[in-house]
mmCIF file of C-alpha atoms and ligand atoms in Angstrom:
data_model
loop_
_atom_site.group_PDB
_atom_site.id
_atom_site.type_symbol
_atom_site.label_atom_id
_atom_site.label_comp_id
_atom_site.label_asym_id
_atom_site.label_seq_id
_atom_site.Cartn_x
_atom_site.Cartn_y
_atom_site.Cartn_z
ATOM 1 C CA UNK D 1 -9.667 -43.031 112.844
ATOM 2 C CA UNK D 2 -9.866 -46.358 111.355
ATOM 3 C CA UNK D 3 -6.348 -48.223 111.745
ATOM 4 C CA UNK D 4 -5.713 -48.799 107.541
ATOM 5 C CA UNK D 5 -6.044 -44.905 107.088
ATOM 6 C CA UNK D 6 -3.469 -44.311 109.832
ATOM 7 C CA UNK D 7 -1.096 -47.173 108.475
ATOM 8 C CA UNK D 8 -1.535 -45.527 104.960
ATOM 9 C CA UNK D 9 -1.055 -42.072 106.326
ATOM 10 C CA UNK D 10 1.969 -42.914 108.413
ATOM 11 C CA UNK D 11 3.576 -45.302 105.242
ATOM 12 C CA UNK D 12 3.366 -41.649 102.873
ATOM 13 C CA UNK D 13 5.076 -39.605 105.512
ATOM 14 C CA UNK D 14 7.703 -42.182 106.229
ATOM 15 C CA UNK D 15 7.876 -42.654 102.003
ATOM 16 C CA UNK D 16 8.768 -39.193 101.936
ATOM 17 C CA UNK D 17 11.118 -39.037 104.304
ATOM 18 C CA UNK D 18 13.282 -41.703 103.981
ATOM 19 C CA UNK D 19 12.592 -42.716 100.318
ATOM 20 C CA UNK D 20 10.945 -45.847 101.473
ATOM 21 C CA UNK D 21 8.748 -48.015 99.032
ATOM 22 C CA UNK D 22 5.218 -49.435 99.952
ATOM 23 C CA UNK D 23 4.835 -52.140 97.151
ATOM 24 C CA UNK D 24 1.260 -52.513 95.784
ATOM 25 C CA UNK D 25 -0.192 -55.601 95.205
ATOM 26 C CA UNK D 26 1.759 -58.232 94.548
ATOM 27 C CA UNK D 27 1.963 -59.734 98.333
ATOM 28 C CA UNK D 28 -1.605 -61.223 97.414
ATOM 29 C CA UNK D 29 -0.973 -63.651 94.873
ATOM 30 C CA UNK D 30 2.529 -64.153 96.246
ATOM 31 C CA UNK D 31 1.073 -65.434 99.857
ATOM 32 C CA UNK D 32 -0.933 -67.792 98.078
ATOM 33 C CA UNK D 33 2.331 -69.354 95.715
ATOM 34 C CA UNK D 34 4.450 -71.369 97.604
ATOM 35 C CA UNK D 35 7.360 -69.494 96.107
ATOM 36 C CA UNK D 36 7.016 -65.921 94.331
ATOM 37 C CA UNK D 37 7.056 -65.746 90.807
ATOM 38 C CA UNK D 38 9.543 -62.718 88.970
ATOM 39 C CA UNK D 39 8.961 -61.990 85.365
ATOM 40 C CA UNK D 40 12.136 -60.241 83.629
ATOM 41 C CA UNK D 41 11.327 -58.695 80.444
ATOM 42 C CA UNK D 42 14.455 -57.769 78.513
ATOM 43 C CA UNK D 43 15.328 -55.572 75.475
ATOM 44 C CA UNK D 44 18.111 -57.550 73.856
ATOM 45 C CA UNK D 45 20.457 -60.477 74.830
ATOM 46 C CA UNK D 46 22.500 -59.554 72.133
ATOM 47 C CA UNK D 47 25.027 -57.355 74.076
ATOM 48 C CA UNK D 48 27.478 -59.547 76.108
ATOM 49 C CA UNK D 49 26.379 -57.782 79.299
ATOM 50 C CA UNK D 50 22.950 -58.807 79.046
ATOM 51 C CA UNK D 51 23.469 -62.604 79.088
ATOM 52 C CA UNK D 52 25.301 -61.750 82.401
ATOM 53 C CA UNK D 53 22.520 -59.920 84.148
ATOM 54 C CA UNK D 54 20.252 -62.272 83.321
ATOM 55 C CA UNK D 55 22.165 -65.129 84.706
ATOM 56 C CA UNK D 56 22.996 -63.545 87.656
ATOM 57 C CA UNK D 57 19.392 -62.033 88.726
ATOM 58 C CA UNK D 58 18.100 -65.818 87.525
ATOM 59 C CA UNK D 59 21.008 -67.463 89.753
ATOM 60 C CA UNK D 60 19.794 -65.025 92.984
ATOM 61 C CA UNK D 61 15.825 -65.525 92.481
ATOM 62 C CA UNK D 62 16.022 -68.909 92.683
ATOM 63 C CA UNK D 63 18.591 -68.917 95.336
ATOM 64 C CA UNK D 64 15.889 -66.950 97.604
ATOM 65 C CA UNK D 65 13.550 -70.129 96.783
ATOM 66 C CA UNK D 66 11.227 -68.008 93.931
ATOM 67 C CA UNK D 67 11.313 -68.390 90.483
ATOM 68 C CA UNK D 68 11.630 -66.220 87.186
ATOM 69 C CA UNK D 69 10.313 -65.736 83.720
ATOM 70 C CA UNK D 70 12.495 -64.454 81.402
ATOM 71 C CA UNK D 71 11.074 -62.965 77.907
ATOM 72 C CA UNK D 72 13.507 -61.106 75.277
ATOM 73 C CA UNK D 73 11.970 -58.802 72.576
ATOM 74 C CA UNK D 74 15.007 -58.578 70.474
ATOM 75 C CA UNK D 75 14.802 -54.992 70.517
ATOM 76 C CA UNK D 76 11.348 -55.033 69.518
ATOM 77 C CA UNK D 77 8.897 -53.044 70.816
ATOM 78 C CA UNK D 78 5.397 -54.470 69.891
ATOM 79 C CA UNK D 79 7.248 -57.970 70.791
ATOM 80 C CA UNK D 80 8.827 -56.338 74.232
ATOM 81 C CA UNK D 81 4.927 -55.366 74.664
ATOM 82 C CA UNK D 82 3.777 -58.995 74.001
ATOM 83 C CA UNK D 83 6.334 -60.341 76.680
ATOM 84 C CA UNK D 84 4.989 -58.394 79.404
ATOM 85 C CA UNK D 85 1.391 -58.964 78.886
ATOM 86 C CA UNK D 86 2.198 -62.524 78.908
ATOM 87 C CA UNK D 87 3.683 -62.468 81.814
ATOM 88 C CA UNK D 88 0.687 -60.699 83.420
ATOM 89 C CA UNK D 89 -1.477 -63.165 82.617
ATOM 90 C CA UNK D 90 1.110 -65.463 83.815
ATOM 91 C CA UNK D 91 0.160 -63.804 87.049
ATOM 92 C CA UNK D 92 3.869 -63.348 88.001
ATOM 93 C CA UNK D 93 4.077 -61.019 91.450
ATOM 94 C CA UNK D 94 6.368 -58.307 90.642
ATOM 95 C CA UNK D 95 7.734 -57.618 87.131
ATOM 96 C CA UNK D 96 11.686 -56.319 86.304
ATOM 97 C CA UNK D 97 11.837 -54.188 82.941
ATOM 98 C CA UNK D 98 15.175 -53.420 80.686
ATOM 99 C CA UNK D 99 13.283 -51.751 78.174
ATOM 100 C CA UNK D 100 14.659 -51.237 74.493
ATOM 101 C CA UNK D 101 12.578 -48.172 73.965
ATOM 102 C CA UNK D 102 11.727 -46.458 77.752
ATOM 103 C CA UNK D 103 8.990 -44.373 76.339
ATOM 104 C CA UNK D 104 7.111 -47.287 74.998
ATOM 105 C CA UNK D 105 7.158 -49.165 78.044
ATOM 106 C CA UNK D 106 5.108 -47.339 79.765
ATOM 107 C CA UNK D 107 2.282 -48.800 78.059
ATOM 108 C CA UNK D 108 3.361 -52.165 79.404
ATOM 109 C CA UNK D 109 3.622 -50.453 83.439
ATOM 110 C CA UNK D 110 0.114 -49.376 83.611
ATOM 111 C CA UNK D 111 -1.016 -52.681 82.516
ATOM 112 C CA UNK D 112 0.669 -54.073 85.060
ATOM 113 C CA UNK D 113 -0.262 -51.861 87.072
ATOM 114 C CA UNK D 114 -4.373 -52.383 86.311
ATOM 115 C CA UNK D 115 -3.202 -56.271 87.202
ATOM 116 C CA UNK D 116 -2.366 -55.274 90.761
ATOM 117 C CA UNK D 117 1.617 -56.144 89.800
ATOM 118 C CA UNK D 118 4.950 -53.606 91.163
ATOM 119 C CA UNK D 119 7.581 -52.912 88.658
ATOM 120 C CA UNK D 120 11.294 -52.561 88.679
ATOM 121 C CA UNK D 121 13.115 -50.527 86.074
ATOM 122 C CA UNK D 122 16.319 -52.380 86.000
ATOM 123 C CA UNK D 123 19.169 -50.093 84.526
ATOM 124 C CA UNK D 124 17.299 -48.085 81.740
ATOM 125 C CA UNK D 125 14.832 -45.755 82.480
ATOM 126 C CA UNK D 126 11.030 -46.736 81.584
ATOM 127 C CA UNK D 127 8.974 -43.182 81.267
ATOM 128 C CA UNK D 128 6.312 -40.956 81.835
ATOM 129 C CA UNK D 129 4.319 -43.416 83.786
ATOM 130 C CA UNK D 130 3.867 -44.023 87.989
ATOM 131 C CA UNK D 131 7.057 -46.463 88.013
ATOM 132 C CA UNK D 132 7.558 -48.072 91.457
ATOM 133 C CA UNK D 133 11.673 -48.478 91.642
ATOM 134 C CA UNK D 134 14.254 -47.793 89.515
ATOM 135 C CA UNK D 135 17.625 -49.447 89.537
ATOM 136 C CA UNK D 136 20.494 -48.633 87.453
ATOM 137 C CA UNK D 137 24.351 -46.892 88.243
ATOM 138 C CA UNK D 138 25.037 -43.348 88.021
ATOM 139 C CA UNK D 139 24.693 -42.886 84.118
ATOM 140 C CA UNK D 140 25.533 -38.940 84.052
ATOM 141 C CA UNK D 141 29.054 -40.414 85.758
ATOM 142 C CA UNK D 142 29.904 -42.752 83.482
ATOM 143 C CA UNK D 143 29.809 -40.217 80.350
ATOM 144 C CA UNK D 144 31.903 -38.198 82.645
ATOM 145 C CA UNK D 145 34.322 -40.682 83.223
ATOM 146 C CA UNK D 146 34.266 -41.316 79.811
ATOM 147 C CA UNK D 147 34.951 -37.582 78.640
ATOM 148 C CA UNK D 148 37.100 -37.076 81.459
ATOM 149 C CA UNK D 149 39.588 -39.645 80.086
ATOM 150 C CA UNK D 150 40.135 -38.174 77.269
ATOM 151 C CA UNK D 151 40.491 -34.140 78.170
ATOM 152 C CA UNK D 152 43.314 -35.150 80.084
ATOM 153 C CA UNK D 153 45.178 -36.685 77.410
ATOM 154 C CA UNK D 154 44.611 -33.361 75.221
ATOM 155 C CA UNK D 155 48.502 -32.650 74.305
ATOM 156 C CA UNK D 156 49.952 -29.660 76.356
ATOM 157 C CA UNK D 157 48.528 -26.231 74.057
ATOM 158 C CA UNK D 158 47.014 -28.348 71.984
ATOM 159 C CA UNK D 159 43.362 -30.028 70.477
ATOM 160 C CA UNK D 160 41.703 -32.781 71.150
ATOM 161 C CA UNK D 161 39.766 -33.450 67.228
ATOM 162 C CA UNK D 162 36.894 -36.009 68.620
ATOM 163 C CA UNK D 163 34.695 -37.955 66.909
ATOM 164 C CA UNK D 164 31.696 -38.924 68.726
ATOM 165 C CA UNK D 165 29.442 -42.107 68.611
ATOM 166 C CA UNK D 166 26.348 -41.916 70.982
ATOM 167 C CA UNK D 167 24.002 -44.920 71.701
ATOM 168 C CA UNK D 168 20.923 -45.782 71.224
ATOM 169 C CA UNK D 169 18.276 -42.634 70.509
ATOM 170 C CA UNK D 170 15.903 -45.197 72.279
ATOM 171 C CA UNK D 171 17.341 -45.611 75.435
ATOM 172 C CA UNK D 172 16.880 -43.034 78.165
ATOM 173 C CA UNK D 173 21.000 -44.016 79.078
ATOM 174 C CA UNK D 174 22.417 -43.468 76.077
ATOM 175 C CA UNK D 175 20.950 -39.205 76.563
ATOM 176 C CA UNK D 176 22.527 -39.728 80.083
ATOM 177 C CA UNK D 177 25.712 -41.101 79.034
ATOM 178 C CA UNK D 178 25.817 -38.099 76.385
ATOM 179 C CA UNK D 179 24.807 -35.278 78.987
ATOM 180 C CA UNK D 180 27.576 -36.438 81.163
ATOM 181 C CA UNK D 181 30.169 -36.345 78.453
ATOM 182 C CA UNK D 182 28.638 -32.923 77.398
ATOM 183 C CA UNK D 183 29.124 -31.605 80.787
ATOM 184 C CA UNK D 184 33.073 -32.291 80.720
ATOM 185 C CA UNK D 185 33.486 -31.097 76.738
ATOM 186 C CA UNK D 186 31.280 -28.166 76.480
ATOM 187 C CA UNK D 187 33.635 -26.318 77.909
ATOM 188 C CA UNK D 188 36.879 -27.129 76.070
ATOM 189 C CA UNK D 189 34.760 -26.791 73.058
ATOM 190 C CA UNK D 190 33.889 -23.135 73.641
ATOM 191 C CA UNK D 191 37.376 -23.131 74.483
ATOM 192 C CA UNK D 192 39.218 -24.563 71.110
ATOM 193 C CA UNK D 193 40.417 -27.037 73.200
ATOM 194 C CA UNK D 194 38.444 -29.739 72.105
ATOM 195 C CA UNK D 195 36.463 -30.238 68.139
ATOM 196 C CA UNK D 196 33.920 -32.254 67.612
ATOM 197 C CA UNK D 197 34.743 -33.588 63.934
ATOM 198 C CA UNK D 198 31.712 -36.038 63.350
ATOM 199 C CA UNK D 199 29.309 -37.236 65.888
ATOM 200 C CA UNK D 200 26.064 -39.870 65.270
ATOM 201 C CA UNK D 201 23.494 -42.093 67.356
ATOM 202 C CA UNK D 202 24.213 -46.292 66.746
ATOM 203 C CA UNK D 203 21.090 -47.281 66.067
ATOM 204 C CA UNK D 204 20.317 -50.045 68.402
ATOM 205 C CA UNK D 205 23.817 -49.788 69.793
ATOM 206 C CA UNK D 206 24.762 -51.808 66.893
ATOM 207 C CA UNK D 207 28.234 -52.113 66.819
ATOM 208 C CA UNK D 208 27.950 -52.076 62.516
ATOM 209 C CA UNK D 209 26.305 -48.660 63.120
ATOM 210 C CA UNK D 210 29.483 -47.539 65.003
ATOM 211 C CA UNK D 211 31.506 -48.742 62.071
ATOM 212 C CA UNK D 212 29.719 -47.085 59.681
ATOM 213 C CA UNK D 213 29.793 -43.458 61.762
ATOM 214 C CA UNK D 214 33.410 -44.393 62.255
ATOM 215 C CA UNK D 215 33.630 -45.317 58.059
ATOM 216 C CA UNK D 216 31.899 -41.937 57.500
ATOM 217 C CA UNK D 217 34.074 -39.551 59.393
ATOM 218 C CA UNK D 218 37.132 -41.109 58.001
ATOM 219 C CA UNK D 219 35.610 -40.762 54.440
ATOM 220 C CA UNK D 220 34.878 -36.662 55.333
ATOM 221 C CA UNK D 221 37.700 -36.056 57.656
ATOM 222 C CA UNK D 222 40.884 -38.029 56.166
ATOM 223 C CA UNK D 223 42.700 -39.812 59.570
ATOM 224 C CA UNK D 224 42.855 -36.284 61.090
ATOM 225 C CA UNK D 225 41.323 -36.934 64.540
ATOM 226 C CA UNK D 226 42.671 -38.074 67.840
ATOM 227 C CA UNK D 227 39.884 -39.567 69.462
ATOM 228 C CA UNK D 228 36.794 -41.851 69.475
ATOM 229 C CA UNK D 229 34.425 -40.879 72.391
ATOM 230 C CA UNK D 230 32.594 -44.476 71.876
ATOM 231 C CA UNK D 231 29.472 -44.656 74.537
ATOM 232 C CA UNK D 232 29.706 -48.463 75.259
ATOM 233 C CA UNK D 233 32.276 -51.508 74.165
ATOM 234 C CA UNK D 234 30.360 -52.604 71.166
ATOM 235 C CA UNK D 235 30.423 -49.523 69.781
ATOM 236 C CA UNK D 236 34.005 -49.227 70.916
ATOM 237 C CA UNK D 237 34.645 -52.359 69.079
ATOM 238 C CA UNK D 238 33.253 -51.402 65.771
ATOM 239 C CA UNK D 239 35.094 -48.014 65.352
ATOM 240 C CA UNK D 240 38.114 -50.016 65.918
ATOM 241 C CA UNK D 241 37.024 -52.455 63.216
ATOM 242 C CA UNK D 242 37.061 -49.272 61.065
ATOM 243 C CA UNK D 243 40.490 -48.024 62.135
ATOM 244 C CA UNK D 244 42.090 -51.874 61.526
ATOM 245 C CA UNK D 245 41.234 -51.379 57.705
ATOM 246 C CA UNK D 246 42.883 -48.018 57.777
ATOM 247 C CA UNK D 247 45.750 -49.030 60.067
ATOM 248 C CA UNK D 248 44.716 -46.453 62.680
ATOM 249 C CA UNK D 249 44.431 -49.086 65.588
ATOM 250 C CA UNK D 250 46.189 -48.268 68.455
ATOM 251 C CA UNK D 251 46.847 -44.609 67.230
ATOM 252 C CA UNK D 252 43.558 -43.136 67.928
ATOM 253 C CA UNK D 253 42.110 -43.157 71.179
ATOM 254 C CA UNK D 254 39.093 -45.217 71.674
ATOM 255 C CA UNK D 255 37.249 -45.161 74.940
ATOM 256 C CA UNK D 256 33.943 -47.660 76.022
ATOM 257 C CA UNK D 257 31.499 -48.661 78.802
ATOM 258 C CA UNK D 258 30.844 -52.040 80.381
ATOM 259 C CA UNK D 259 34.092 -54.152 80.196
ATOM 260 C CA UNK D 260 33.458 -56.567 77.685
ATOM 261 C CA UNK D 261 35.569 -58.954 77.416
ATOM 262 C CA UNK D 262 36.760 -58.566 73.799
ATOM 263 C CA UNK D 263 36.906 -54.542 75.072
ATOM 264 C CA UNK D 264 39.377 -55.754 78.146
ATOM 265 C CA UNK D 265 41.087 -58.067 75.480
ATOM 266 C CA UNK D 266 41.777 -54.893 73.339
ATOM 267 C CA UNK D 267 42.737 -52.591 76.208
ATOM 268 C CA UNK D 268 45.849 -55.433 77.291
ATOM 269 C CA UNK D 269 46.684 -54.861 73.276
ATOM 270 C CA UNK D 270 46.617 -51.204 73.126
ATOM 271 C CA UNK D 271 43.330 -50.690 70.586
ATOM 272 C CA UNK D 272 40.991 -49.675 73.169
ATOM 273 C CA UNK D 273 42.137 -47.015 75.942
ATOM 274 C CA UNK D 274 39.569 -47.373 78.622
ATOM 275 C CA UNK D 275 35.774 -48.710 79.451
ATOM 276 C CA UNK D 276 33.914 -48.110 82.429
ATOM 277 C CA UNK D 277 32.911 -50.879 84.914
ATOM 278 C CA UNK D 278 29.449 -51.317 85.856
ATOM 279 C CA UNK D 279 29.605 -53.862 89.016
ATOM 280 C CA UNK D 280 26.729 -56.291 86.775
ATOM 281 C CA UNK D 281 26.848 -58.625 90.331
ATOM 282 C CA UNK D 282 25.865 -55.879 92.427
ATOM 283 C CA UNK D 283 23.212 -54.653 90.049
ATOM 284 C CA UNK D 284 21.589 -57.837 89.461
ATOM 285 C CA UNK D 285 21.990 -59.608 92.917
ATOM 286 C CA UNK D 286 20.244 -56.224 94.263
ATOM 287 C CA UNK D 287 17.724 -56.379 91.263
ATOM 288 C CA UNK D 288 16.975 -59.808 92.821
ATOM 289 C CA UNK D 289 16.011 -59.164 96.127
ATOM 290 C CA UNK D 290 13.948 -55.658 95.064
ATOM 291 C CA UNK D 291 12.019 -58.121 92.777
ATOM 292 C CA UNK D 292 11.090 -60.520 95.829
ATOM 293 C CA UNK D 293 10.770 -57.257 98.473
ATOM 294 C CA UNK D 294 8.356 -55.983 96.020
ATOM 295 C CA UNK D 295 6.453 -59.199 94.990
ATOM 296 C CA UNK D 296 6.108 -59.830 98.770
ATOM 297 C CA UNK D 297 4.910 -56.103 99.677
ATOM 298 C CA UNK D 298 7.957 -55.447 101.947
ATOM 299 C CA UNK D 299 9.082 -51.619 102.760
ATOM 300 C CA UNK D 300 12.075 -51.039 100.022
ATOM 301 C CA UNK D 301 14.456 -47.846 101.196
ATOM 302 C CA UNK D 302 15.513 -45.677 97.670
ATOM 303 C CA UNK D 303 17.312 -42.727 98.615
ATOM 304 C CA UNK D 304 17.636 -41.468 95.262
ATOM 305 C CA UNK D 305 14.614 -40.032 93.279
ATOM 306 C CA UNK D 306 14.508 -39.749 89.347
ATOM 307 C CA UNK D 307 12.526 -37.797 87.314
ATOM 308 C CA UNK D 308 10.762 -39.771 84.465
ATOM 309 C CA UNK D 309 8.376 -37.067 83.129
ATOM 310 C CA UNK D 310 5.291 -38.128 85.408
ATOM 311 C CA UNK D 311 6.419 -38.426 88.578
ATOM 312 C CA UNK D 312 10.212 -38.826 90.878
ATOM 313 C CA UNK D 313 10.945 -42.631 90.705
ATOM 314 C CA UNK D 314 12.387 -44.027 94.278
ATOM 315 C CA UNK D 315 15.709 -44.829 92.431
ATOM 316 C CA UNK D 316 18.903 -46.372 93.621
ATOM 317 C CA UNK D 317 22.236 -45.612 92.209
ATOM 318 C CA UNK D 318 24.777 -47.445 91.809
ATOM 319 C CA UNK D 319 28.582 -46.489 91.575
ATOM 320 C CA UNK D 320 31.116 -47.157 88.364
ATOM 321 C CA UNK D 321 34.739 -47.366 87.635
ATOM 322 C CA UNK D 322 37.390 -46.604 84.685
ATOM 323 C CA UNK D 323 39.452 -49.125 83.600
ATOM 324 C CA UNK D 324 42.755 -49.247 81.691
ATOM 325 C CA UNK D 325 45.640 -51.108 81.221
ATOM 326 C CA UNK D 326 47.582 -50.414 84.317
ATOM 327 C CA UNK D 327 43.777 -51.682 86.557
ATOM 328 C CA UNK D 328 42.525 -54.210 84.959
ATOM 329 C CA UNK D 329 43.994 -56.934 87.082
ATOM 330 C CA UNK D 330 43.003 -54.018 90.308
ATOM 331 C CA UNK D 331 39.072 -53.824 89.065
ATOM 332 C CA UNK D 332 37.308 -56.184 86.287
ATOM 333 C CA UNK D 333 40.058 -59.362 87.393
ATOM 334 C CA UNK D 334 40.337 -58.464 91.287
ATOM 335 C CA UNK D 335 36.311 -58.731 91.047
ATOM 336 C CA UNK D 336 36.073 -61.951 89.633
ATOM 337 C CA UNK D 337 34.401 -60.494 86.488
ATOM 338 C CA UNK D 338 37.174 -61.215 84.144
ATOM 339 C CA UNK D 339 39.964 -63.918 84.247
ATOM 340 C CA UNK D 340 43.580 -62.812 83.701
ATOM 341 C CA UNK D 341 43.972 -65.424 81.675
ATOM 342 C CA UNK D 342 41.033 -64.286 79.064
ATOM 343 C CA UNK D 343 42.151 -60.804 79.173
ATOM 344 C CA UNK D 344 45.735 -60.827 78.842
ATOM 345 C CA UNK D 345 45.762 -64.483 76.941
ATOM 346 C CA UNK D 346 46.182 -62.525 73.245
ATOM 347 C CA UNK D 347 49.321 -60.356 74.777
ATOM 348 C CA UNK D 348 51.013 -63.569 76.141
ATOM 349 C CA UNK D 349 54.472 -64.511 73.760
HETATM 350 C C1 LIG Y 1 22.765 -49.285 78.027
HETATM 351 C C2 LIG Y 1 23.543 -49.910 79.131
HETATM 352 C C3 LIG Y 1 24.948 -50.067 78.710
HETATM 353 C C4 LIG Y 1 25.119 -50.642 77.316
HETATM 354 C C5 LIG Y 1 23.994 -50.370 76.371
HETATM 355 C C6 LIG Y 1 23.868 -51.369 75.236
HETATM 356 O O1 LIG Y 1 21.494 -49.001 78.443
HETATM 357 O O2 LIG Y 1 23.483 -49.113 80.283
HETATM 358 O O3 LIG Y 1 25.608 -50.823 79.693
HETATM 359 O O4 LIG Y 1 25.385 -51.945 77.367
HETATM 360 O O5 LIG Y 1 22.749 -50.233 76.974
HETATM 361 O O6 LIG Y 1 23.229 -52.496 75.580
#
């Protein structure tokens, strides 16, 4: 039997078994560069976190001697669409994704695909297409976490009255982040433990979106809730924008998701109660080297599969943490992803 047929043969069953990851193409056009070339095509920069990934993931491609191309669609699809066909024709050897809208973007992996090129979907979910990795952190967790932290701060035989602000309709996460939360409230809802007062989608995470939802349920509801299940810090932060002007701050508890700075800020004060670390260094330093593994046609081990509606990505998930007050020198400072200094510099006398 010709020896390519048995090295393709033995490659699937090994795939199976231990989740490992033949690139395709790529290696080609990478052999020939003297150093690889990574396009990152991003939804947004707007979010604080995003400025951080990309720094990071830029900061370990070129310490692996390879360069990137970095494109941001300003959470714009036809632009997001734009970005990655010019860095196809760019001829870049393995393309990263954060898409704004995960759906859409599978447009943009089969033309990379017809151009011989592996991608990475790097935190969100791109879907319905034959995506080659996915990289992200346990979403379904973090709503958990999330939930979690607020059920058991429900007041001995009494109600937790919850207002809830979801993320992006968009982005594959945000219905992850929800389901998680779901699977923790559901049941204290059927309960009477916990109501749901109000509950809307930010469009585009916008944090003005949040304030608005947050404007809205005070409008219908009077200040008669305890809670603000917020699904990331910008959000977070513009509920509590809406509480200031009522003088709620502080009284109502307001959880988040990726330890923003301004969100650790507010947690030292008291606005905010909790947000959920997401290790950005480990997710973008491992981004890195999938990108190069990939652009140079090196075996990849996943040993997580996700289903994106066509077929079960090789996925790797990453783990998350809660912080509050009493860890946030233990987690976001201990890490070296906040300074003491920045986070505790508004409660200093
Ligand atoms: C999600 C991401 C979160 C949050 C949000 C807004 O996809 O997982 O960390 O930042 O986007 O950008």
């Amino acid at each position: 039997m010709p020896s390519r047929i048995l090295l393709i043969l033995v490659s699937c069953a090994l795939s199976v078994v231990t989740g490992l990851v033949i690139a395709r193409g790529g290696a080609g056009v990478a052999a020939a560069r003297q150093r690889p070339l990574i396009g990152l095509s991003m939804d947004t920069l707007k979010e604080e976190r995003w400025q951080v990934d990309r720094d990071l993931f830029t900061a370990q491609v070129q310490a692996a001697g390879a360069d990137v191309l970095v494109q941001s669609a300003n959470s714009n699809d036809a632009v997001q669409l734009q970005n990655v066909e010019s860095l196809i024709t760019q001829k870049v050897d393995a393309l990263v994704i954060i898409p704004h809208d995960g759906a859409a973007m599978a447009k943009a992996v089969n033309l990379a695909h017809q151009a011989g090129i592996p991608v990475l979907s790097y935190d969100r979910l791109i879907t319905d297409c034959d995506l080659d990795l996915y990289l992200t952190f346990d979403n379904v967790k973090v709503g958990e976490l999330q939930a979690k932290f607020l059920v058991d701060r429900i007041p001995a035989g009494g109600k937790l009255r919850l207002i809830r602000i979801y993320g992006a309709k968009t982005d594959n996460n945000a219905k992850l982040f929800k389901q998680g939360q779901d699977n923790i409230l559901q049941p204290l809802i059927a309960a009477g433990k916990v109501e749901v007062i109000f509950e809307d989608w930010a469009e585009d995470w916008k944090p003005e979106s949040a304030k608005k939802i947050t404007n809205a349920a005070i409008t219908k509801n009077g200040p008669n809730f305890d809670a603000i299940l917020a699904s990331n810090d910008g959000t977070a932060g513009g509920a509590i924008q809406a509480l200031t002007e009522e003088g709620l701050a502080g009284k109502i508890i307001v959880t988040g998701q990726d330890a923003d700075l301004a969100a650790c800020q507010r947690i030292a004060q008291g606005t905010q109660a909790m947000t959920v670390y997401k290790p950005i260094k480990s997710i973008a330093t491992q981004a890195a080297e999938l990108a190069l593994k990939l652009a140079q046609g090196k075996p990849i081990i996943a040993r997580d599969a996700v289903a994106n509606g066509k077929t079960d990505v090789p996925s790797i998930l990453l783990d998350i943490v809660t912080v509050t007050k009493e860890n946030l020198r233990g987690t976001v400072v201990k890490d070296g992803f906040r300074k003491e200094s920045d986070v505790f510099q508004s409660t200093q006398p």
